[in-house]
């Protein structure tokens, strides 16, 4: 069994509590610098980053342990010291030899491996701590014989063995179950085999696949099944099924459940957002405030063993049940379970967002992992958000005041940042500030603020109220993120200052996230990007970071032309014409619902336009039941909205008014007679605005069609999604009406799917 030193010792030596959400996140990058600093002092014979690998038998297992020790120091007499370097935000006075047993354990494992490999009977083990602010160093040294090291490492491995045994038993059973696993439907649907084959080939050939596959071919199973088969053939160890929405997560869970019913034995863990799954009324993850944080690491290994030993489909309910049983935080528990799972179903964030990505995955594990990215068209805008960052003035002013007495250095640092915002506000009042450079001055001030905040959060003065503590923690995280994004800043970013009466905000806005998606996804064996609406595919390949060798697949609709009637109503829905076209449009919708009773969804480009048409629609009395979307619908209201679409309603016609790009225009499945007609009003263009215009200008300047990239392609994607609600199965039939004269222009017409192009044009 192959095993890296770090996860081995982290598993065995973890203990204690969660740390209140504060884990000195800035130390990650600082850590690399601290390592280099120490390693620069090495002598001629010393070596850094030394790779070691050793076979160690334990019971019926042969462990192959490997890792890289930070330093191998050789003195004049040839005596060896194994060095492990750690950086810390803590004051070094507070660190003593026994502060971090896990660090000793790591160093001792390397020392033992070296002693065996080079037949050394005794050596020194050195822990070097570097304070990240002051760069001060503190060292602890132990001398150990090979026998002592052997006893230590044997004990570590024996403590790990029950977990290894459970994993081993599971994998044997898993692989046998995959071997005999058949496709879980009587036959492949049209296009389904092609998609499944392309997924398997892409995994085998270690490339990305960009697949446009229409609704109704069963995309979820067509991607999961070949990926599971790839686990069985040893190409993969793990699958991540990534989604933008909870509803698609459920579809993935159902696919695994279906496979399980056919004999699959595999651990599939769903990660639910922290805010949703938290057991407490208030999300405060300090051990003092939360019994699930207190002693978390003392209990989590037992909880994982228990859950993985008894469960395979580990959805939110299962996570919650075992988290309560073992009194561990359900969110952290789901992350820890994910590291041990064969399949993980989660939001895009856990892979691509630098704030929350799962960082404990080793390079070797990534090489055996495939990413299945569902509804991948959503990732363009989502990733723009992930790689952008904004900060506002008000938090710094509040912190300056709150810590004036309790922590003068922190208050002074917040004051400097606040003063920066005041200067920027003055400049922005004179002219709109859009710059092609990173806000270096602010980034510098924030580096100091982050250090001050870190000290305070790590125990510091203990001053301030609990509200100011929460504000500090929140602002600290935002500042760390801002600094992190500042490090990614290049010609694909702009900075702009946004002022309102209440706030001044500086935003670093990522215009083209493709290279960052590539970086965050680096090391994974294969990426499968799929969606019903990945068109035009060249645009999505470009924006999602495709490389020349990556594959593209486009599968035609499996439904017959007879199932769908498409009608084009060439009314102008441009902003300036809406007032004059609102009445004819409402009249058309009234006539339509009178003449062809059924269940309709009408999609509009904005709430205002929708509400105005709605008013006109109902003005002449009810000829249909109506239901309308509004801005902040609760879960129950959403369900009621969809439940109103019953097949064969006794009450005649139902007209549902909704907005394009909203909760009812994607991921909604109203099969059969639950939906008989869809009217899409407009071409879906995003509202003209500052950010969209900046995107347009950027792509114009880089040789692409900026207007298409910023407006037309994202807009038409919404149209395709909204129209795609209509035909969901071989039995569905329906009427699709496209309302806009721009559909007659070749530029828009070419973006319509083939099955929509055979349309009739009607005039009023
Ligand atoms: S249960 Fe909630 S408050 Fe407690 S540690 Fe987990 S997320 Fe934090």
XYZ file of C-alpha atoms and ligand atoms in Angstrom:
772
model
C 0.000 0.000 0.000
C 1.480 3.347 -1.062
C 1.401 6.073 1.534
C 2.980 9.518 1.843
C 4.583 10.475 5.153
C 2.533 13.619 5.692
C -0.978 12.177 5.520
C 0.247 9.206 7.571
C 1.446 11.313 10.506
C -1.387 13.810 10.170
C -3.859 10.957 10.496
C -2.161 9.396 13.515
C -1.273 12.564 15.373
C -4.293 14.726 14.850
C -5.961 15.786 18.042
C -7.552 18.807 19.678
C -10.167 21.236 18.444
C -11.069 23.202 15.336
C -9.486 26.594 15.468
C -12.405 28.967 15.145
C -12.142 29.213 11.389
C -8.822 30.978 11.813
C -5.886 28.986 10.596
C -3.432 31.665 9.733
C -4.142 31.153 6.052
C -1.424 33.539 4.954
C 1.221 31.136 6.227
C 0.799 28.867 3.236
C 2.742 31.058 0.859
C 4.932 32.487 3.576
C 5.857 28.901 4.408
C 7.578 28.416 1.098
C 9.572 31.601 1.640
C 10.562 30.510 5.149
C 11.770 27.164 3.804
C 13.895 28.860 1.202
C 15.331 31.238 3.769
C 16.561 28.386 5.938
C 17.717 26.286 3.018
C 19.790 29.178 1.667
C 21.972 28.834 4.765
C 22.881 25.231 3.896
C 26.522 24.228 3.506
C 28.136 22.532 0.550
C 27.401 18.986 1.697
C 23.866 19.706 2.811
C 20.943 18.799 0.561
C 17.442 20.105 0.400
C 14.113 18.485 -0.595
C 15.489 14.945 -0.462
C 13.118 12.262 -1.752
C 12.949 9.106 0.370
C 10.960 5.932 -0.133
C 10.925 2.746 1.918
C 8.980 -0.493 2.083
C 7.806 -1.289 5.609
C 5.909 -4.514 6.319
C 3.187 -4.440 8.942
C 0.922 -7.451 9.491
C -0.410 -8.565 6.139
C 0.421 -5.221 4.522
C 3.513 -3.962 2.852
C 3.507 -0.185 3.149
C 5.523 1.815 0.655
C 6.124 5.065 2.487
C 7.536 8.068 0.690
C 8.042 11.816 1.001
C 10.489 14.646 0.722
C 12.420 15.828 3.761
C 13.232 19.542 3.874
C 16.908 19.164 4.650
C 19.672 16.607 4.985
C 22.586 18.193 6.831
C 26.024 16.627 6.928
C 28.677 17.896 9.338
C 32.466 17.627 8.967
C 32.477 14.168 10.597
C 29.806 12.887 8.257
C 27.111 12.954 10.966
C 23.636 13.258 9.549
C 20.850 15.569 10.681
C 17.367 15.354 9.198
C 15.743 18.786 9.261
C 12.059 19.630 9.081
C 11.223 23.333 8.633
C 7.946 24.853 9.783
C 6.762 28.438 9.618
C 4.451 29.960 12.182
C 2.616 33.212 12.843
C 2.953 32.544 16.578
C 5.611 34.256 18.676
C 8.492 31.796 18.959
C 8.521 32.137 22.741
C 5.216 30.278 22.754
C 6.650 27.375 20.749
C 8.461 24.679 22.676
C 9.839 21.301 21.788
C 6.539 19.510 22.491
C 4.187 22.022 20.838
C 3.669 19.991 17.675
C 4.209 16.219 18.037
C 3.115 15.790 14.415
C 6.187 17.745 13.231
C 8.503 15.446 15.194
C 6.670 12.454 13.822
C 7.201 13.606 10.256
C 10.913 14.225 10.818
C 11.355 10.889 12.606
C 9.756 9.015 9.702
C 12.242 10.593 7.297
C 15.079 9.893 9.714
C 14.108 6.228 9.939
C 13.810 5.899 6.183
C 17.222 7.483 5.721
C 18.794 5.325 8.452
C 17.561 2.119 6.816
C 18.381 3.154 3.268
C 21.912 4.265 4.174
C 22.566 1.886 7.041
C 23.096 4.607 9.650
C 22.905 3.566 13.306
C 22.271 6.966 14.871
C 21.351 10.426 13.625
C 20.033 13.805 14.717
C 16.587 15.143 14.021
C 16.077 18.869 13.944
C 12.878 20.914 13.937
C 13.365 24.497 12.767
C 10.566 27.005 13.340
C 10.560 30.298 11.464
C 8.463 33.251 12.637
C 6.958 34.643 9.434
C 6.991 38.340 10.427
C 10.402 38.585 12.025
C 12.040 35.639 10.209
C 13.493 34.704 13.596
C 14.372 31.005 13.864
C 14.168 28.514 16.733
C 15.580 24.984 16.644
C 15.037 21.791 18.606
C 17.275 18.758 18.196
C 16.924 15.120 19.257
C 19.352 12.277 18.758
C 17.891 8.854 18.058
C 19.219 5.430 17.252
C 17.906 3.433 14.353
C 16.247 1.011 16.808
C 14.455 3.844 18.578
C 13.284 5.204 15.244
C 12.131 1.793 14.146
C 10.053 1.371 17.308
C 8.532 4.798 16.767
C 7.667 4.278 13.096
C 6.294 0.791 13.756
C 3.996 2.236 16.384
C 2.806 4.971 13.966
C 2.063 2.434 11.273
C 0.266 0.123 13.676
C -1.965 3.005 14.702
C -2.704 3.690 11.054
C -3.272 0.028 10.206
C -6.995 -0.255 11.132
C -7.739 2.593 8.734
C -5.499 1.077 6.063
C -7.199 -2.243 6.514
C -10.642 -0.733 6.148
C -9.528 1.103 2.980
C -7.919 -2.025 1.590
C -10.981 -4.208 2.222
C -13.135 -1.534 0.687
C -10.975 -1.221 -2.423
C -10.913 -4.947 -3.078
C -14.700 -5.033 -2.808
C -15.045 -1.859 -4.857
C -12.901 -3.089 -7.728
C -14.666 -6.452 -7.835
C -18.041 -4.688 -7.918
C -16.926 -2.460 -10.796
C -15.623 -5.418 -12.729
C -19.058 -6.915 -13.092
C -20.940 -3.639 -13.317
C -23.196 -3.243 -16.353
C -24.695 -0.021 -17.684
C -27.716 0.464 -15.423
C -30.333 0.920 -18.156
C -31.669 -1.684 -20.587
C -30.079 0.184 -23.495
C -27.993 3.243 -24.225
C -30.028 6.187 -25.444
C -29.093 7.834 -28.691
C -25.797 9.673 -28.165
C -25.271 8.267 -24.697
C -22.781 5.589 -25.713
C -20.829 8.154 -27.706
C -20.542 10.483 -24.736
C -19.636 7.669 -22.343
C -16.961 6.456 -24.783
C -15.501 9.949 -25.168
C -15.348 10.343 -21.377
C -13.478 7.066 -20.950
C -11.075 7.852 -23.799
C -10.337 11.313 -22.399
C -9.563 9.816 -18.990
C -7.359 7.137 -20.568
C -5.509 9.695 -22.698
C -5.252 12.251 -19.859
C -6.874 15.105 -21.771
C -9.810 17.396 -21.233
C -13.130 16.862 -22.950
C -15.567 19.648 -23.839
C -18.883 17.995 -24.540
C -22.137 19.545 -25.579
C -24.793 16.937 -25.006
C -28.484 17.768 -25.178
C -31.040 17.254 -22.481
C -32.540 13.821 -22.505
C -29.503 11.733 -23.304
C -28.695 11.152 -19.631
C -25.502 13.162 -19.252
C -25.029 12.416 -15.581
C -24.877 8.643 -16.037
C -22.951 8.978 -19.313
C -20.120 10.667 -17.439
C -20.248 8.855 -14.096
C -20.445 5.310 -15.488
C -17.244 5.465 -17.618
C -15.423 7.269 -14.796
C -16.386 4.496 -12.377
C -15.185 1.954 -14.945
C -11.890 3.863 -15.101
C -11.540 3.317 -11.343
C -12.049 -0.397 -11.974
C -9.308 -0.508 -14.599
C -6.885 1.364 -12.343
C -6.782 4.586 -14.378
C -8.459 6.492 -11.565
C -8.690 6.342 -7.811
C -11.203 9.132 -7.430
C -13.877 11.136 -9.205
C -15.014 14.649 -8.403
C -18.478 15.436 -9.706
C -18.627 19.228 -9.685
C -21.813 21.233 -9.950
C -23.023 24.794 -9.720
C -26.341 23.978 -8.061
C -27.793 21.682 -5.416
C -30.319 20.229 -7.840
C -27.629 18.776 -10.106
C -25.893 17.374 -7.046
C -29.067 15.364 -6.383
C -28.979 13.985 -9.942
C -25.419 12.742 -9.340
C -26.423 11.136 -6.033
C -29.281 9.390 -7.804
C -26.915 8.093 -10.475
C -24.618 6.576 -7.830
C -27.663 5.100 -6.060
C -28.788 3.511 -9.321
C -25.337 2.023 -9.842
C -25.320 0.778 -6.291
C -28.634 -0.958 -6.918
C -26.835 -2.752 -9.768
C -24.081 -3.937 -7.439
C -21.579 -1.062 -7.232
C -19.793 -0.721 -3.898
C -18.138 2.696 -3.731
C -17.850 5.560 -1.237
C -19.532 8.649 -2.687
C -19.496 11.682 -0.383
C -21.521 14.853 -0.923
C -20.155 18.107 0.460
C -22.810 20.586 1.563
C -21.963 24.261 2.138
C -20.901 25.127 5.662
C -23.734 27.618 6.197
C -26.302 25.002 5.238
C -25.047 22.000 7.146
C -23.865 23.732 10.341
C -25.627 22.344 13.472
C -25.474 25.591 15.400
C -27.865 28.554 15.265
C -24.898 30.810 14.778
C -21.863 29.858 12.812
C -19.052 30.332 15.313
C -16.470 27.603 15.021
C -14.471 28.310 18.191
C -14.258 25.449 20.642
C -15.707 27.745 23.311
C -18.859 28.293 21.221
C -19.408 24.959 19.518
C -19.376 21.468 21.010
C -18.760 20.048 17.521
C -15.556 22.070 17.171
C -14.344 21.263 20.685
C -12.166 18.148 20.496
C -13.034 17.606 16.832
C -9.685 16.055 15.935
C -9.787 13.722 18.944
C -12.922 12.073 17.568
C -12.812 12.442 13.809
C -10.746 9.324 13.038
C -13.241 7.132 14.873
C -16.106 8.847 13.102
C -14.564 8.291 9.674
C -13.815 4.634 10.393
C -17.370 4.096 11.600
C -19.009 5.863 8.657
C -16.851 4.446 5.876
C -17.133 0.992 7.427
C -20.921 1.073 7.265
C -21.997 3.427 4.480
C -21.374 3.918 0.804
C -23.749 6.658 -0.413
C -22.768 9.398 1.983
C -25.144 12.280 1.358
C -26.015 15.142 3.646
C -28.318 13.022 5.826
C -25.638 10.368 6.405
C -22.993 12.985 7.190
C -25.324 14.627 9.695
C -26.219 11.346 11.404
C -22.586 10.284 11.940
C -21.502 13.815 12.834
C -24.108 13.889 15.623
C -23.224 10.386 16.747
C -19.535 11.267 17.112
C -20.053 14.942 18.037
C -17.985 16.351 15.181
C -18.617 19.377 12.977
C -20.587 18.067 9.963
C -18.874 20.366 7.488
C -15.292 19.570 8.479
C -16.279 15.930 8.776
C -17.570 15.903 5.191
C -14.250 17.375 4.013
C -12.254 14.778 5.928
C -14.487 12.026 4.544
C -14.014 13.433 1.034
C -10.263 12.884 1.246
C -10.953 9.185 1.829
C -13.810 8.765 -0.669
C -13.842 7.297 -4.180
C -16.291 9.892 -5.457
C -16.978 13.393 -4.202
C -20.030 15.397 -5.227
C -19.574 19.073 -4.520
C -19.651 22.633 -5.760
C -17.062 23.895 -8.284
C -15.465 25.877 -5.444
C -13.828 22.919 -3.777
C -11.547 22.494 -6.764
C -11.254 25.874 -8.429
C -11.745 28.590 -5.808
C -8.451 29.548 -4.163
C -10.382 30.342 -0.953
C -11.935 26.936 -0.310
C -10.218 24.423 -2.572
C -9.302 21.096 -0.970
C -5.628 21.674 -0.382
C -4.599 18.412 1.175
C -4.654 16.503 -2.096
C -1.223 15.321 -3.016
C 0.139 15.461 -6.557
C 0.036 11.694 -6.762
C -3.638 11.591 -5.786
C -4.518 14.239 -8.358
C -2.861 12.189 -11.075
C -5.472 9.522 -10.398
C -8.444 11.859 -10.171
C -10.889 12.984 -12.863
C -13.053 16.082 -12.643
C -16.559 15.797 -14.086
C -17.805 19.375 -14.437
C -21.572 19.465 -14.863
C -23.415 22.420 -16.473
C -19.956 23.718 -17.307
C -21.278 26.863 -19.012
C -21.820 28.231 -15.488
C -18.127 28.002 -14.721
C -17.209 31.011 -16.887
C -18.923 33.594 -14.715
C -18.454 31.619 -11.523
C -14.698 31.488 -12.050
C -14.571 35.199 -12.850
C -16.015 35.730 -9.374
C -13.662 33.228 -7.727
C -10.615 34.994 -9.131
C -11.854 38.538 -8.485
C -11.806 40.318 -5.156
C -13.187 43.499 -3.648
C -12.633 45.344 -0.400
C -14.672 48.122 1.189
C -13.630 51.009 3.385
C -16.216 50.754 6.169
C -14.832 47.607 7.823
C -11.425 49.250 8.252
C -12.903 52.408 9.736
C -14.865 50.289 12.213
C -11.766 48.247 13.161
C -9.695 51.399 13.541
C -12.225 52.598 16.127
C -12.901 49.262 17.825
C -9.244 48.499 18.530
C -8.099 52.019 19.316
C -7.444 51.111 22.944
C -7.201 47.322 22.896
C -4.638 46.991 20.111
C -2.979 50.187 18.954
C -0.880 48.597 16.198
C -3.919 46.920 14.675
C -5.925 50.126 14.900
C -3.093 52.078 13.261
C -2.870 49.563 10.453
C -6.645 49.711 9.820
C -6.385 53.511 9.892
C -3.799 53.456 7.109
C -6.069 51.316 4.959
C -9.027 53.582 5.692
C -6.956 56.635 4.707
C -6.097 54.932 1.406
C -9.808 54.520 0.656
C -10.437 58.177 1.458
C -7.759 59.204 -1.064
C -9.247 56.913 -3.682
C -12.728 58.264 -3.068
C -11.500 61.793 -3.743
C -9.893 60.721 -7.011
C -12.944 58.740 -8.065
C -15.243 61.670 -7.420
C -13.376 63.587 -10.097
C -13.346 60.814 -12.701
C -14.274 57.136 -12.847
C -11.237 55.094 -11.941
C -10.607 52.039 -14.082
C -6.959 51.036 -14.072
C -4.968 48.279 -15.704
C -2.643 47.998 -12.706
C -2.951 46.197 -9.406
C -3.614 48.484 -6.416
C -0.065 48.025 -5.128
C -0.273 50.629 -2.402
C -3.366 48.989 -0.937
C -1.833 45.532 -1.235
C 1.188 46.677 0.727
C -0.943 48.195 3.463
C -2.980 45.019 3.637
C 0.074 42.840 4.135
C 0.723 44.757 7.328
C -2.947 44.643 8.310
C -3.042 40.865 7.807
C -0.055 40.388 10.091
C -1.530 42.590 12.791
C -4.895 40.875 12.516
C -3.266 37.472 12.646
C -1.511 38.305 15.898
C -4.722 39.555 17.444
C -6.678 36.520 16.272
C -3.994 34.122 17.462
C -4.468 35.346 21.019
C -2.819 38.764 20.899
C -4.230 41.332 23.268
C -7.542 39.561 23.734
C -9.050 43.030 23.487
C -12.191 44.019 21.605
C -15.751 42.764 21.898
C -17.082 39.572 20.357
C -18.679 41.647 17.554
C -15.380 43.344 16.830
C -13.731 39.891 16.929
C -16.153 38.619 14.253
C -15.638 41.724 12.145
C -11.890 41.319 12.464
C -12.050 37.668 11.440
C -14.267 38.449 8.454
C -12.116 41.384 7.334
C -8.983 39.340 7.855
C -10.265 36.645 5.487
C -11.309 39.233 2.919
C -7.936 40.954 3.134
C -6.063 37.651 2.792
C -8.137 36.817 -0.258
C -7.545 40.260 -1.730
C -3.785 39.902 -1.244
C -3.891 36.432 -2.744
C -5.778 37.678 -5.810
C -3.273 40.548 -6.031
C -0.598 37.915 -6.612
C -2.548 36.578 -9.615
C -3.024 40.026 -11.085
C -1.766 40.519 -14.638
C -2.907 42.051 -17.926
C -6.082 39.951 -17.720
C -7.314 42.012 -14.769
C -8.547 45.554 -14.198
C -8.930 47.504 -10.988
C -11.793 49.867 -10.466
C -13.070 52.045 -7.664
C -16.760 51.981 -6.951
C -18.252 54.710 -4.768
C -21.699 55.088 -3.307
C -23.017 57.266 -0.493
C -22.321 54.440 1.993
C -19.164 52.800 0.765
C -15.948 52.976 -1.240
C -14.883 49.691 -2.785
C -11.786 48.729 -4.707
C -12.265 45.699 -6.919
C -9.692 43.658 -8.815
C -11.779 42.156 -11.580
C -10.676 39.083 -13.513
C -11.669 39.442 -17.174
C -10.327 36.192 -18.511
C -10.195 33.339 -15.959
C -9.081 30.636 -18.422
C -5.422 30.433 -17.384
C -6.356 30.431 -13.684
C -8.813 27.595 -14.196
C -6.010 25.766 -15.942
C -3.693 26.386 -12.990
C -6.181 25.367 -10.312
C -7.042 22.211 -12.252
C -3.411 21.350 -12.915
C -2.315 17.841 -12.016
C -5.732 16.182 -12.331
C -5.732 13.337 -14.796
C -8.652 14.532 -16.854
C -11.345 17.206 -16.886
C -14.719 16.479 -18.458
C -16.650 19.705 -19.078
C -20.198 19.009 -20.173
C -23.454 20.854 -20.600
C -26.549 20.932 -22.770
C -25.526 24.425 -23.790
C -21.795 24.622 -24.400
C -22.291 26.608 -27.578
C -20.488 28.067 -29.361
C -18.019 25.453 -28.258
C -15.005 27.547 -29.353
C -16.009 30.258 -26.884
C -16.268 27.774 -23.992
C -13.022 26.046 -24.905
C -11.357 29.428 -24.871
C -12.887 30.563 -21.579
C -12.465 27.258 -19.727
C -8.787 26.923 -20.583
C -8.713 24.225 -23.270
C -5.421 23.235 -24.845
C -4.883 22.207 -28.444
C -4.910 18.451 -27.731
C -8.134 18.521 -25.744
C -11.208 16.895 -27.222
C -14.507 18.387 -28.302
C -17.762 16.516 -28.726
C -21.148 17.738 -29.833
C -24.066 15.351 -29.728
C -27.270 16.159 -31.631
C -30.645 16.128 -29.930
C -32.067 12.626 -29.546
C -35.613 13.884 -30.025
C -37.539 13.868 -33.274
C -38.408 17.094 -35.092
C -42.089 16.281 -34.668
C -41.823 16.642 -30.906
C -41.009 20.345 -31.061
C -42.798 23.139 -32.874
C -40.771 26.362 -33.022
C -42.313 29.730 -33.812
C -40.556 33.049 -34.158
C -42.306 36.292 -33.287
C -40.131 39.172 -34.539
C -41.049 41.882 -32.041
C -38.318 44.161 -30.763
C -37.606 43.558 -27.093
C -34.718 46.039 -27.026
C -34.821 48.227 -23.970
C -35.860 51.327 -25.920
C -38.769 49.528 -27.656
C -40.219 47.706 -24.697
C -42.859 50.295 -23.924
C -44.332 50.042 -27.402
C -44.136 46.255 -27.710
C -45.419 45.353 -24.282
C -49.112 45.441 -25.222
C -48.820 43.442 -28.473
C -46.708 40.902 -26.615
C -49.227 40.560 -23.771
C -52.032 40.265 -26.334
C -50.149 37.510 -28.160
C -49.624 35.582 -24.944
C -53.316 35.911 -24.097
C -54.340 34.619 -27.514
C -51.840 31.805 -27.324
C -53.115 30.542 -23.984
C -56.724 30.851 -25.128
C -56.214 29.033 -28.391
C -53.855 26.344 -27.131
C -54.643 25.487 -23.518
C -51.825 23.918 -21.529
C -49.061 24.709 -19.071
C -46.731 27.527 -20.148
C -43.560 29.115 -18.925
C -42.871 32.644 -20.168
C -39.280 33.792 -19.704
C -38.371 37.498 -19.660
C -35.073 39.366 -19.718
C -35.828 41.306 -16.489
C -38.218 41.474 -13.544
C -39.438 44.921 -14.590
C -40.325 43.810 -18.086
C -41.911 40.604 -16.759
C -44.058 42.497 -14.265
C -45.212 45.002 -16.892
C -46.230 42.301 -19.369
C -47.896 40.404 -16.535
C -49.998 43.456 -15.615
C -51.179 43.735 -19.224
C -51.752 39.991 -19.448
C -54.139 39.890 -16.507
C -55.734 43.288 -17.182
C -58.578 41.857 -19.231
C -59.619 39.286 -16.712
C -58.465 35.726 -16.149
C -58.355 33.355 -19.080
C -55.557 31.367 -17.407
C -54.250 30.672 -13.942
C -51.060 32.620 -13.436
C -48.045 32.246 -11.242
C -45.127 34.646 -11.093
C -41.528 34.517 -9.926
C -40.296 37.132 -7.508
C -36.885 38.192 -6.317
C -36.342 36.336 -3.053
C -38.322 33.117 -3.130
C -37.934 30.692 -0.259
C -37.304 27.012 -0.890
C -41.003 26.289 -0.191
C -42.173 29.022 -2.591
C -39.957 27.622 -5.333
C -41.363 24.169 -4.781
C -44.928 25.548 -4.876
C -44.156 27.336 -8.128
C -43.006 24.120 -9.792
C -45.705 22.001 -8.169
C -48.328 24.197 -9.857
C -47.254 22.616 -13.149
C -49.271 19.442 -12.888
C -49.841 17.138 -15.814
C -53.465 17.338 -17.022
C -54.496 20.123 -14.640
C -58.204 20.252 -14.166
C -58.218 24.062 -14.041
C -57.281 24.604 -17.705
C -54.329 26.751 -18.673
C -51.448 27.790 -16.432
C -49.138 30.669 -17.343
C -45.943 30.863 -15.308
C -43.998 34.149 -15.544
C -40.279 33.844 -14.838
C -36.971 35.514 -15.639
C -34.323 34.144 -17.964
C -31.133 33.076 -16.213
C -33.098 32.668 -12.962
C -33.911 29.663 -10.787
C -36.630 28.312 -13.106
C -34.769 28.613 -16.382
C -32.048 26.037 -15.638
C -32.000 22.593 -14.062
C -35.800 22.361 -13.938
C -37.398 19.168 -15.209
C -41.099 19.443 -16.051
C -41.561 16.216 -17.952
C -44.492 15.302 -20.197
C -47.625 17.404 -20.040
C -46.401 19.317 -17.025
C -45.072 21.809 -19.573
C -46.576 22.207 -23.033
C -45.220 25.574 -24.126
C -42.277 27.899 -23.504
C -42.031 31.494 -24.660
C -38.593 33.080 -24.528
C -38.748 36.850 -24.714
C -35.551 38.518 -25.938
C -32.070 37.249 -26.750
C -30.960 37.119 -23.117
C -28.262 39.798 -23.286
C -26.917 40.698 -19.857
C -27.774 44.216 -18.768
C -25.341 46.748 -20.167
C -23.048 47.706 -17.320
C -19.562 48.672 -16.283
C -18.138 45.186 -15.846
C -19.690 43.806 -19.025
C -18.297 46.763 -20.985
C -14.838 46.229 -19.501
C -15.014 42.572 -20.552
C -16.140 43.625 -24.049
C -13.254 46.088 -24.428
C -10.719 43.573 -23.149
C -11.715 40.890 -25.655
C -11.882 43.432 -28.465
C -8.325 44.437 -27.662
C -7.164 40.825 -27.581
C -8.441 40.040 -31.051
C -11.766 38.441 -30.209
C -15.285 39.768 -30.699
C -15.771 41.603 -27.404
C -19.498 42.164 -27.816
C -20.087 38.470 -28.464
C -17.889 37.428 -25.534
C -19.419 39.872 -23.068
C -23.040 39.936 -24.202
C -24.199 37.731 -27.069
C -22.761 34.332 -26.093
C -23.719 34.498 -22.382
C -27.125 35.840 -23.428
C -27.846 33.124 -25.946
C -26.800 30.545 -23.400
C -29.665 31.723 -21.198
C -32.036 31.453 -24.172
C -30.946 27.890 -24.887
C -31.305 26.928 -21.236
C -34.779 28.466 -20.966
C -35.968 26.840 -24.214
C -34.408 23.560 -23.112
C -36.987 23.237 -20.304
C -39.588 22.105 -22.851
C -38.679 18.689 -24.282
C -37.284 16.425 -21.585
C -38.137 12.935 -22.835
C -39.077 10.938 -25.931
C -42.753 11.353 -25.000
C -42.698 15.153 -24.619
C -44.125 17.448 -27.251
C -44.444 21.207 -27.123
C -44.420 24.664 -28.602
C -41.432 26.990 -28.317
C -41.918 30.663 -29.176
C -38.877 32.909 -29.589
C -39.813 36.560 -29.333
C -37.290 38.987 -30.821
C -36.578 40.291 -34.306
C -32.851 39.669 -33.808
C -33.460 35.945 -34.272
C -33.867 36.780 -37.969
C -30.312 38.144 -38.106
C -27.727 35.540 -39.198
C -25.513 36.503 -36.246
C -28.119 35.223 -33.756
C -29.752 32.622 -36.000
C -26.470 30.691 -36.295
C -26.391 30.305 -32.521
C -29.711 28.443 -32.430
C -29.558 24.642 -32.201
C -30.329 22.716 -35.362
C -33.660 21.457 -33.987
C -34.852 25.068 -33.488
C -33.861 26.357 -36.885
C -36.806 24.940 -38.785
C -39.170 27.578 -37.413
C -42.214 29.410 -38.673
C -42.258 33.199 -38.488
C -45.493 34.788 -37.388
C -46.591 38.397 -37.583
C -49.173 40.129 -35.454
S -21.047 22.948 13.677
Fe -21.166 24.972 12.780
S -20.305 26.343 14.306
Fe -19.703 24.275 14.876
S -17.690 24.028 13.939
Fe -19.195 23.247 12.481
S -19.673 24.952 11.112
Fe -18.651 25.776 12.953
